[in-house]
Amino acid sequence: MKNSRKSGRMTRRAFLKRSGAAILGAGMLAGGYAWLWEPRQLDVVRQSFRCPRLPVVFDGLTIALFSDLHLGFHTHESDMARLAEAIESESPDLVLFTGDAVDSRTEAMRDYLPLLASMNGALGKFAILGNHDYLGDADRIADMLGISGFHVLRNAHGLVKRQGEAIAIVGLEDGIMGSPDPVQGLSGVPHGLFTLLMMHEPDYADTAAGYPFDMQLSGHSHGGQVRLPLLGAVLTPPGSRRYIMGTYAIGERSMPLYVNRGIGETHLPIRFLCKPELTIITLRSGKA
């Protein structure tokens, strides 16, 4: 009996040791995946939107949308090269970047200018600033985006033309660190023109829906960056508490909003069940 009890105690001790090792091993494996693997896995997501005011000559317009590079934190040159190659392979009509070029250090962007310059759309490329861009020198970041060929919109718009028709791209200042002014952004846009809004924070869509925007494209949320099964995003920043990732219909007229999960990370150098995203959006004219 004595030997039997001793054998039982050893069995329980061995079980606990094995369980502890298994938990530790699973934690290390998950941590390594979230730190080293998933942030490097670019997910190309395809979406299509039917837009009643889109001129027929723009039917099939393709947009390459990306956001939240956070250069200088955990984004590597290989990540940027992968993004640039993916955009090139899609041959989009427009390339749109919805802010947070850097995490906080302005000069972290300098080494990436050639890769940013290589991202081209047949009809142009546009960018806005995000809240993290104001932690550095926002004006300098806007200048470097301009050097890379992006038309930087700060409460302003640009017209995209094809076969005598036009659409408008409006970009607003950041909603947390800047002063977004939709009236100024829309100033000079012809009445009735299809108008796409670029705004860093997705929750601004509740305000944007009260203006003549046909759709809003945003980033900022990182999709939560860490998502858990059944629970979804663990934490999202101010400005993306209601709208976190993917497609939404906002307000009485169901204005489309799309929220990109971003490329980089901030605060923690991990992604879990929330891969970096390049969105390829196709716009269709006419009613569904």
mmCIF file with all atom_site columns, C-alpha atoms in Angstrom, residues 5-139:
data_model
loop_
_atom_site.group_PDB
_atom_site.id
_atom_site.type_symbol
_atom_site.label_atom_id
_atom_site.label_alt_id
_atom_site.label_comp_id
_atom_site.label_asym_id
_atom_site.label_entity_id
_atom_site.label_seq_id
_atom_site.pdbx_PDB_ins_code
_atom_site.Cartn_x
_atom_site.Cartn_y
_atom_site.Cartn_z
_atom_site.occupancy
_atom_site.B_iso_or_equiv
_atom_site.pdbx_formal_charge
_atom_site.auth_seq_id
_atom_site.auth_comp_id
_atom_site.auth_asym_id
_atom_site.auth_atom_id
_atom_site.pdbx_PDB_model_num
ATOM 1   C CA . ARG A 1 5   ? 0.519   5.732  -2.616  1.00 0.00 ? 5   ARG A CA 1
ATOM 2   C CA . LYS A 1 6   ? 4.037   6.902  -3.454  1.00 0.00 ? 6   LYS A CA 1
ATOM 3   C CA . SER A 1 7   ? 3.535   5.805  -7.033  1.00 0.00 ? 7   SER A CA 1
ATOM 4   C CA . GLY A 1 8   ? 0.264   7.780  -7.139  1.00 0.00 ? 8   GLY A CA 1
ATOM 5   C CA . ARG A 1 9   ? 1.950   10.939 -5.835  1.00 0.00 ? 9   ARG A CA 1
ATOM 6   C CA . MET A 1 10  ? 4.658   10.633 -8.479  1.00 0.00 ? 10  MET A CA 1
ATOM 7   C CA . THR A 1 11  ? 2.015   10.206 -11.151 1.00 0.00 ? 11  THR A CA 1
ATOM 8   C CA . ARG A 1 12  ? 0.223   13.400 -10.084 1.00 0.00 ? 12  ARG A CA 1
ATOM 9   C CA . ARG A 1 13  ? 3.507   15.288 -9.915  1.00 0.00 ? 13  ARG A CA 1
ATOM 10  C CA . ALA A 1 14  ? 4.463   14.073 -13.378 1.00 0.00 ? 14  ALA A CA 1
ATOM 11  C CA . PHE A 1 15  ? 1.050   15.040 -14.689 1.00 0.00 ? 15  PHE A CA 1
ATOM 12  C CA . LEU A 1 16  ? 1.355   18.558 -13.315 1.00 0.00 ? 16  LEU A CA 1
ATOM 13  C CA . LYS A 1 17  ? 4.837   18.936 -14.746 1.00 0.00 ? 17  LYS A CA 1
ATOM 14  C CA . ARG A 1 18  ? 3.702   17.725 -18.140 1.00 0.00 ? 18  ARG A CA 1
ATOM 15  C CA . SER A 1 19  ? 0.651   20.027 -18.039 1.00 0.00 ? 19  SER A CA 1
ATOM 16  C CA . GLY A 1 20  ? 2.779   22.994 -17.074 1.00 0.00 ? 20  GLY A CA 1
ATOM 17  C CA . ALA A 1 21  ? 5.227   22.267 -19.849 1.00 0.00 ? 21  ALA A CA 1
ATOM 18  C CA . ALA A 1 22  ? 2.395   21.913 -22.352 1.00 0.00 ? 22  ALA A CA 1
ATOM 19  C CA . ILE A 1 23  ? 0.853   25.248 -21.315 1.00 0.00 ? 23  ILE A CA 1
ATOM 20  C CA . LEU A 1 24  ? 4.231   26.973 -21.439 1.00 0.00 ? 24  LEU A CA 1
ATOM 21  C CA . GLY A 1 25  ? 4.989   25.430 -24.819 1.00 0.00 ? 25  GLY A CA 1
ATOM 22  C CA . ALA A 1 26  ? 1.597   26.473 -26.220 1.00 0.00 ? 26  ALA A CA 1
ATOM 23  C CA . GLY A 1 27  ? 2.118   29.993 -24.910 1.00 0.00 ? 27  GLY A CA 1
ATOM 24  C CA . MET A 1 28  ? 5.560   30.221 -26.480 1.00 0.00 ? 28  MET A CA 1
ATOM 25  C CA . LEU A 1 29  ? 4.240   28.828 -29.756 1.00 0.00 ? 29  LEU A CA 1
ATOM 26  C CA . ALA A 1 30  ? 1.330   31.299 -29.831 1.00 0.00 ? 30  ALA A CA 1
ATOM 27  C CA . GLY A 1 31  ? 3.639   34.156 -28.881 1.00 0.00 ? 31  GLY A CA 1
ATOM 28  C CA . GLY A 1 32  ? 6.112   33.254 -31.600 1.00 0.00 ? 32  GLY A CA 1
ATOM 29  C CA . TYR A 1 33  ? 3.289   33.000 -34.142 1.00 0.00 ? 33  TYR A CA 1
ATOM 30  C CA . ALA A 1 34  ? 1.845   36.379 -33.137 1.00 0.00 ? 34  ALA A CA 1
ATOM 31  C CA . TRP A 1 35  ? 5.249   38.091 -33.066 1.00 0.00 ? 35  TRP A CA 1
ATOM 32  C CA . LEU A 1 36  ? 7.230   36.485 -35.883 1.00 0.00 ? 36  LEU A CA 1
ATOM 33  C CA . TRP A 1 37  ? 4.764   34.849 -38.256 1.00 0.00 ? 37  TRP A CA 1
ATOM 34  C CA . GLU A 1 38  ? 1.368   36.517 -38.577 1.00 0.00 ? 38  GLU A CA 1
ATOM 35  C CA . PRO A 1 39  ? 2.663   40.133 -38.969 1.00 0.00 ? 39  PRO A CA 1
ATOM 36  C CA . ARG A 1 40  ? 4.545   38.927 -42.062 1.00 0.00 ? 40  ARG A CA 1
ATOM 37  C CA . GLN A 1 41  ? 1.469   37.332 -43.718 1.00 0.00 ? 41  GLN A CA 1
ATOM 38  C CA . LEU A 1 42  ? -0.136  39.896 -46.023 1.00 0.00 ? 42  LEU A CA 1
ATOM 39  C CA . ASP A 1 43  ? -3.805  39.128 -46.662 1.00 0.00 ? 43  ASP A CA 1
ATOM 40  C CA . VAL A 1 44  ? -5.205  40.444 -49.957 1.00 0.00 ? 44  VAL A CA 1
ATOM 41  C CA . VAL A 1 45  ? -8.931  41.038 -49.381 1.00 0.00 ? 45  VAL A CA 1
ATOM 42  C CA . ARG A 1 46  ? -11.287 41.688 -52.311 1.00 0.00 ? 46  ARG A CA 1
ATOM 43  C CA . GLN A 1 47  ? -14.460 43.744 -51.991 1.00 0.00 ? 47  GLN A CA 1
ATOM 44  C CA . SER A 1 48  ? -16.967 45.084 -54.500 1.00 0.00 ? 48  SER A CA 1
ATOM 45  C CA . PHE A 1 49  ? -19.378 47.984 -54.013 1.00 0.00 ? 49  PHE A CA 1
ATOM 46  C CA . ARG A 1 50  ? -22.310 49.070 -56.158 1.00 0.00 ? 50  ARG A CA 1
ATOM 47  C CA . CYS A 1 51  ? -22.397 52.889 -56.377 1.00 0.00 ? 51  CYS A CA 1
ATOM 48  C CA . PRO A 1 52  ? -25.483 54.520 -57.940 1.00 0.00 ? 52  PRO A CA 1
ATOM 49  C CA . ARG A 1 53  ? -23.751 57.864 -58.641 1.00 0.00 ? 53  ARG A CA 1
ATOM 50  C CA . LEU A 1 54  ? -20.588 56.351 -60.138 1.00 0.00 ? 54  LEU A CA 1
ATOM 51  C CA . PRO A 1 55  ? -20.340 57.315 -63.843 1.00 0.00 ? 55  PRO A CA 1
ATOM 52  C CA . VAL A 1 56  ? -20.540 54.375 -66.222 1.00 0.00 ? 56  VAL A CA 1
ATOM 53  C CA . VAL A 1 57  ? -17.037 55.096 -67.555 1.00 0.00 ? 57  VAL A CA 1
ATOM 54  C CA . PHE A 1 58  ? -15.704 54.325 -64.060 1.00 0.00 ? 58  PHE A CA 1
ATOM 55  C CA . ASP A 1 59  ? -17.534 51.004 -63.821 1.00 0.00 ? 59  ASP A CA 1
ATOM 56  C CA . GLY A 1 60  ? -14.992 48.408 -62.680 1.00 0.00 ? 60  GLY A CA 1
ATOM 57  C CA . LEU A 1 61  ? -12.650 50.997 -61.129 1.00 0.00 ? 61  LEU A CA 1
ATOM 58  C CA . THR A 1 62  ? -10.136 49.205 -58.889 1.00 0.00 ? 62  THR A CA 1
ATOM 59  C CA . ILE A 1 63  ? -8.658  50.666 -55.714 1.00 0.00 ? 63  ILE A CA 1
ATOM 60  C CA . ALA A 1 64  ? -5.674  49.325 -53.771 1.00 0.00 ? 64  ALA A CA 1
ATOM 61  C CA . LEU A 1 65  ? -6.300  50.413 -50.177 1.00 0.00 ? 65  LEU A CA 1
ATOM 62  C CA . PHE A 1 66  ? -3.800  50.123 -47.341 1.00 0.00 ? 66  PHE A CA 1
ATOM 63  C CA . SER A 1 67  ? -3.344  51.820 -43.984 1.00 0.00 ? 67  SER A CA 1
ATOM 64  C CA . ASP A 1 68  ? -1.287  52.082 -40.789 1.00 0.00 ? 68  ASP A CA 1
ATOM 65  C CA . LEU A 1 69  ? 2.289   51.323 -41.820 1.00 0.00 ? 69  LEU A CA 1
ATOM 66  C CA . HIS A 1 70  ? 3.718   52.423 -38.451 1.00 0.00 ? 70  HIS A CA 1
ATOM 67  C CA . LEU A 1 71  ? 7.221   52.595 -39.882 1.00 0.00 ? 71  LEU A CA 1
ATOM 68  C CA . GLY A 1 72  ? 9.865   52.628 -37.187 1.00 0.00 ? 72  GLY A CA 1
ATOM 69  C CA . PHE A 1 73  ? 8.099   50.201 -34.851 1.00 0.00 ? 73  PHE A CA 1
ATOM 70  C CA . HIS A 1 74  ? 7.792   46.596 -36.058 1.00 0.00 ? 74  HIS A CA 1
ATOM 71  C CA . THR A 1 75  ? 7.325   46.955 -39.812 1.00 0.00 ? 75  THR A CA 1
ATOM 72  C CA . HIS A 1 76  ? 10.275  45.536 -41.764 1.00 0.00 ? 76  HIS A CA 1
ATOM 73  C CA . GLU A 1 77  ? 11.572  46.398 -45.208 1.00 0.00 ? 77  GLU A CA 1
ATOM 74  C CA . SER A 1 78  ? 10.423  42.961 -46.359 1.00 0.00 ? 78  SER A CA 1
ATOM 75  C CA . ASP A 1 79  ? 6.841   43.833 -45.307 1.00 0.00 ? 79  ASP A CA 1
ATOM 76  C CA . MET A 1 80  ? 6.910   46.989 -47.388 1.00 0.00 ? 80  MET A CA 1
ATOM 77  C CA . ALA A 1 81  ? 8.443   45.187 -50.347 1.00 0.00 ? 81  ALA A CA 1
ATOM 78  C CA . ARG A 1 82  ? 5.724   42.528 -50.123 1.00 0.00 ? 82  ARG A CA 1
ATOM 79  C CA . LEU A 1 83  ? 3.047   45.229 -50.073 1.00 0.00 ? 83  LEU A CA 1
ATOM 80  C CA . ALA A 1 84  ? 4.584   47.057 -53.047 1.00 0.00 ? 84  ALA A CA 1
ATOM 81  C CA . GLU A 1 85  ? 4.816   43.824 -55.048 1.00 0.00 ? 85  GLU A CA 1
ATOM 82  C CA . ALA A 1 86  ? 1.197   42.935 -54.262 1.00 0.00 ? 86  ALA A CA 1
ATOM 83  C CA . ILE A 1 87  ? -0.007  46.358 -55.403 1.00 0.00 ? 87  ILE A CA 1
ATOM 84  C CA . GLU A 1 88  ? 2.033   46.127 -58.602 1.00 0.00 ? 88  GLU A CA 1
ATOM 85  C CA . SER A 1 89  ? 0.610   42.701 -59.387 1.00 0.00 ? 89  SER A CA 1
ATOM 86  C CA . GLU A 1 90  ? -2.950  44.064 -59.106 1.00 0.00 ? 90  GLU A CA 1
ATOM 87  C CA . SER A 1 91  ? -2.374  47.012 -61.510 1.00 0.00 ? 91  SER A CA 1
ATOM 88  C CA . PRO A 1 92  ? -5.014  49.141 -59.719 1.00 0.00 ? 92  PRO A CA 1
ATOM 89  C CA . ASP A 1 93  ? -6.569  52.312 -61.066 1.00 0.00 ? 93  ASP A CA 1
ATOM 90  C CA . LEU A 1 94  ? -6.081  54.108 -57.734 1.00 0.00 ? 94  LEU A CA 1
ATOM 91  C CA . VAL A 1 95  ? -3.791  53.599 -54.749 1.00 0.00 ? 95  VAL A CA 1
ATOM 92  C CA . LEU A 1 96  ? -5.152  54.996 -51.474 1.00 0.00 ? 96  LEU A CA 1
ATOM 93  C CA . PHE A 1 97  ? -3.310  55.195 -48.136 1.00 0.00 ? 97  PHE A CA 1
ATOM 94  C CA . THR A 1 98  ? -5.386  56.121 -45.088 1.00 0.00 ? 98  THR A CA 1
ATOM 95  C CA . GLY A 1 99  ? -2.724  57.307 -42.660 1.00 0.00 ? 99  GLY A CA 1
ATOM 96  C CA . ASP A 1 100 ? -0.219  56.482 -39.902 1.00 0.00 ? 100 ASP A CA 1
ATOM 97  C CA . ALA A 1 101 ? 2.852   56.346 -42.092 1.00 0.00 ? 101 ALA A CA 1
ATOM 98  C CA . VAL A 1 102 ? 5.076   56.271 -38.990 1.00 0.00 ? 102 VAL A CA 1
ATOM 99  C CA . ASP A 1 103 ? 4.621   55.163 -35.423 1.00 0.00 ? 103 ASP A CA 1
ATOM 100 C CA . SER A 1 104 ? 6.223   58.296 -33.937 1.00 0.00 ? 104 SER A CA 1
ATOM 101 C CA . ARG A 1 105 ? 9.661   58.965 -35.491 1.00 0.00 ? 105 ARG A CA 1
ATOM 102 C CA . THR A 1 106 ? 9.408   61.022 -38.670 1.00 0.00 ? 106 THR A CA 1
ATOM 103 C CA . GLU A 1 107 ? 12.801  60.003 -40.036 1.00 0.00 ? 107 GLU A CA 1
ATOM 104 C CA . ALA A 1 108 ? 11.863  56.311 -39.859 1.00 0.00 ? 108 ALA A CA 1
ATOM 105 C CA . MET A 1 109 ? 10.032  56.935 -43.124 1.00 0.00 ? 109 MET A CA 1
ATOM 106 C CA . ARG A 1 110 ? 13.031  58.094 -45.115 1.00 0.00 ? 110 ARG A CA 1
ATOM 107 C CA . ASP A 1 111 ? 14.419  54.645 -46.001 1.00 0.00 ? 111 ASP A CA 1
ATOM 108 C CA . TYR A 1 112 ? 11.048  53.548 -47.398 1.00 0.00 ? 112 TYR A CA 1
ATOM 109 C CA . LEU A 1 113 ? 10.535  56.360 -49.903 1.00 0.00 ? 113 LEU A CA 1
ATOM 110 C CA . PRO A 1 114 ? 11.630  54.268 -52.930 1.00 0.00 ? 114 PRO A CA 1
ATOM 111 C CA . LEU A 1 115 ? 9.131   51.530 -52.052 1.00 0.00 ? 115 LEU A CA 1
ATOM 112 C CA . LEU A 1 116 ? 6.348   54.066 -51.485 1.00 0.00 ? 116 LEU A CA 1
ATOM 113 C CA . ALA A 1 117 ? 7.225   55.694 -54.806 1.00 0.00 ? 117 ALA A CA 1
ATOM 114 C CA . SER A 1 118 ? 6.896   52.324 -56.559 1.00 0.00 ? 118 SER A CA 1
ATOM 115 C CA . MET A 1 119 ? 3.224   51.999 -55.555 1.00 0.00 ? 119 MET A CA 1
ATOM 116 C CA . ASN A 1 120 ? 1.307   53.324 -58.548 1.00 0.00 ? 120 ASN A CA 1
ATOM 117 C CA . GLY A 1 121 ? -2.244  53.536 -59.792 1.00 0.00 ? 121 GLY A CA 1
ATOM 118 C CA . ALA A 1 122 ? -3.145  54.221 -63.410 1.00 0.00 ? 122 ALA A CA 1
ATOM 119 C CA . LEU A 1 123 ? -5.312  57.184 -62.344 1.00 0.00 ? 123 LEU A CA 1
ATOM 120 C CA . GLY A 1 124 ? -3.258  58.361 -59.382 1.00 0.00 ? 124 GLY A CA 1
ATOM 121 C CA . LYS A 1 125 ? -2.466  57.805 -55.701 1.00 0.00 ? 125 LYS A CA 1
ATOM 122 C CA . PHE A 1 126 ? -3.777  59.676 -52.668 1.00 0.00 ? 126 PHE A CA 1
ATOM 123 C CA . ALA A 1 127 ? -2.922  59.738 -48.959 1.00 0.00 ? 127 ALA A CA 1
ATOM 124 C CA . ILE A 1 128 ? -4.088  61.258 -45.693 1.00 0.00 ? 128 ILE A CA 1
ATOM 125 C CA . LEU A 1 129 ? -2.431  61.570 -42.277 1.00 0.00 ? 129 LEU A CA 1
ATOM 126 C CA . GLY A 1 130 ? -3.263  59.527 -39.175 1.00 0.00 ? 130 GLY A CA 1
ATOM 127 C CA . ASN A 1 131 ? -3.016  60.369 -35.490 1.00 0.00 ? 131 ASN A CA 1
ATOM 128 C CA . HIS A 1 132 ? 0.452   58.796 -35.106 1.00 0.00 ? 132 HIS A CA 1
ATOM 129 C CA . ASP A 1 133 ? 1.805   61.010 -37.883 1.00 0.00 ? 133 ASP A CA 1
ATOM 130 C CA . TYR A 1 134 ? 1.245   63.972 -35.548 1.00 0.00 ? 134 TYR A CA 1
ATOM 131 C CA . LEU A 1 135 ? 3.517   62.412 -32.914 1.00 0.00 ? 135 LEU A CA 1
ATOM 132 C CA . GLY A 1 136 ? 6.339   63.293 -35.286 1.00 0.00 ? 136 GLY A CA 1
ATOM 133 C CA . ASP A 1 137 ? 6.430   66.130 -37.788 1.00 0.00 ? 137 ASP A CA 1
ATOM 134 C CA . ALA A 1 138 ? 3.143   65.878 -39.683 1.00 0.00 ? 138 ALA A CA 1
ATOM 135 C CA . ASP A 1 139 ? 4.152   68.465 -42.269 1.00 0.00 ? 139 ASP A CA 1
#
